[in-house]
């Protein structure tokens, strides 16, 4: 069965600095999608970035980028030039096959210090 | 704003009562997913619809839970005879042809 593990329950970063959130997963599939979602306090979960497993190039969205290591089954999120608005719970998620249902990790709570 | 709305945002009910939640995705979302999120955990899949057809249900979805999506538009999730263990955030997400899921704000259920 597919599983997603986020080993950092909480992280803290200074404003304007860079932080990396870790995620590992387990799967026997060769083609799949991985996602990072952001859930601000009392607000909707929004998609931050996605990665297709068949693509070797790491995805980038403005200040957000991933380090996708397929062989190691690792999918970390790097946030550059951190802003106060980046403070949120971040979830790593794996999308399963034809159903497209998502398997989430337990999340990492990111605090941004001014 | 993802365009997906949920109602109500909060619901407090007594154990044993029935509750119903509603999710309104945008018209392009031919798939609709329900997830449950308990405190300190990531969302867990409950069920999903392709248009009006319910195609999969998780083992988490006991017989007290039922979901519908009439006409492939909005969806409802009903919990009968609520238990304290049902207290959680219930999230719905819509998905169109782009394969990305867009989440609503959730309904927070508290069973007393």
Coordinates of C-alpha atoms in Angstrom, one line a residue, chain B residues 2-98:
Chain B
X2 CA -10.6 27.6 -5.1
X3 CA -14.2 28.1 -6.1
X4 CA -15.4 25.1 -4.1
X5 CA -17.8 25.9 -1.3
X6 CA -19.0 23.9 1.7
X7 CA -21.9 24.4 4.0
X8 CA -22.1 24.6 6.9
X9 CA -18.7 25.7 8.0
X10 CA -19.2 24.5 11.5
X11 CA -21.7 22.0 13.0
X12 CA -22.2 21.1 16.6
X13 CA -24.5 18.2 17.3
X14 CA -25.4 15.8 20.0
X15 CA -24.4 12.2 19.9
X16 CA -27.1 10.2 18.1
X17 CA -28.3 13.0 15.9
X18 CA -28.1 13.0 12.1
X19 CA -26.1 15.6 10.2
X20 CA -25.8 16.5 6.5
X21 CA -23.1 18.5 4.8
X22 CA -23.1 20.0 1.4
X23 CA -20.3 20.6 -1.1
X24 CA -20.6 22.8 -4.3
X25 CA -17.7 22.4 -6.7
X26 CA -17.4 24.4 -9.9
X27 CA -19.2 23.2 -13.0
X28 CA -16.0 21.9 -14.6
X29 CA -15.3 19.4 -11.7
X30 CA -16.5 16.1 -13.1
X31 CA -14.9 14.3 -10.1
X32 CA -15.7 15.1 -6.5
X33 CA -13.9 13.7 -3.4
X34 CA -14.7 13.6 0.3
X35 CA -11.9 13.5 2.9
X36 CA -11.9 13.5 6.7
X37 CA -9.3 15.3 8.6
X38 CA -8.8 14.8 12.4
X39 CA -6.6 17.0 14.5
X40 CA -3.0 16.7 13.8
X41 CA -3.5 14.4 10.9
X42 CA -3.6 14.7 7.1
X43 CA -6.9 14.3 5.3
X44 CA -8.0 10.7 4.7
X45 CA -10.0 9.6 1.7
X46 CA -13.6 8.7 2.2
X47 CA -15.3 8.4 -1.2
X48 CA -15.4 9.9 -4.6
X49 CA -17.8 10.5 -7.5
X50 CA -17.3 10.6 -11.2
X51 CA -20.2 12.8 -12.3
X52 CA -23.2 11.3 -10.4
X53 CA -21.7 7.8 -9.9
X54 CA -20.1 6.9 -6.6
X55 CA -17.1 4.8 -7.7
X56 CA -15.2 4.0 -4.5
X57 CA -15.8 4.1 -0.8
X58 CA -13.1 3.8 1.9
X59 CA -13.4 1.3 4.7
X60 CA -13.5 4.4 6.9
X61 CA -17.0 5.0 5.5
X62 CA -19.2 3.0 7.9
X63 CA -22.8 2.1 7.2
X64 CA -23.8 5.3 9.1
X65 CA -22.3 7.4 6.3
X66 CA -23.9 8.0 3.0
X67 CA -23.0 10.3 0.1
X68 CA -24.8 11.4 -3.0
X69 CA -24.1 13.6 -6.0
X70 CA -27.4 14.0 -7.8
X71 CA -27.1 15.2 -11.4
X72 CA -23.3 15.4 -11.0
X73 CA -23.3 18.8 -9.5
X74 CA -23.3 19.4 -5.7
X75 CA -22.8 16.6 -3.3
X76 CA -24.1 15.8 0.2
X77 CA -22.5 13.7 2.9
X78 CA -24.9 12.4 5.6
X79 CA -23.9 10.9 8.9
X80 CA -26.6 9.1 10.8
X81 CA -26.5 8.4 14.6
X82 CA -23.4 10.5 15.1
X83 CA -20.7 9.3 17.5
X84 CA -18.0 11.3 19.2
X85 CA -15.4 9.7 17.0
X86 CA -17.1 11.4 14.0
X87 CA -15.8 14.7 15.2
X88 CA -13.5 16.0 12.5
X89 CA -13.1 18.3 9.6
X90 CA -14.9 17.1 6.5
X91 CA -13.3 18.3 3.3
X92 CA -14.5 18.0 -0.3
X93 CA -12.4 18.6 -3.4
X94 CA -13.4 19.0 -7.0
X95 CA -11.3 17.8 -9.9
X96 CA -11.6 18.6 -13.6
X97 CA -9.7 17.4 -16.5
X98 CA -6.4 18.9 -15.3

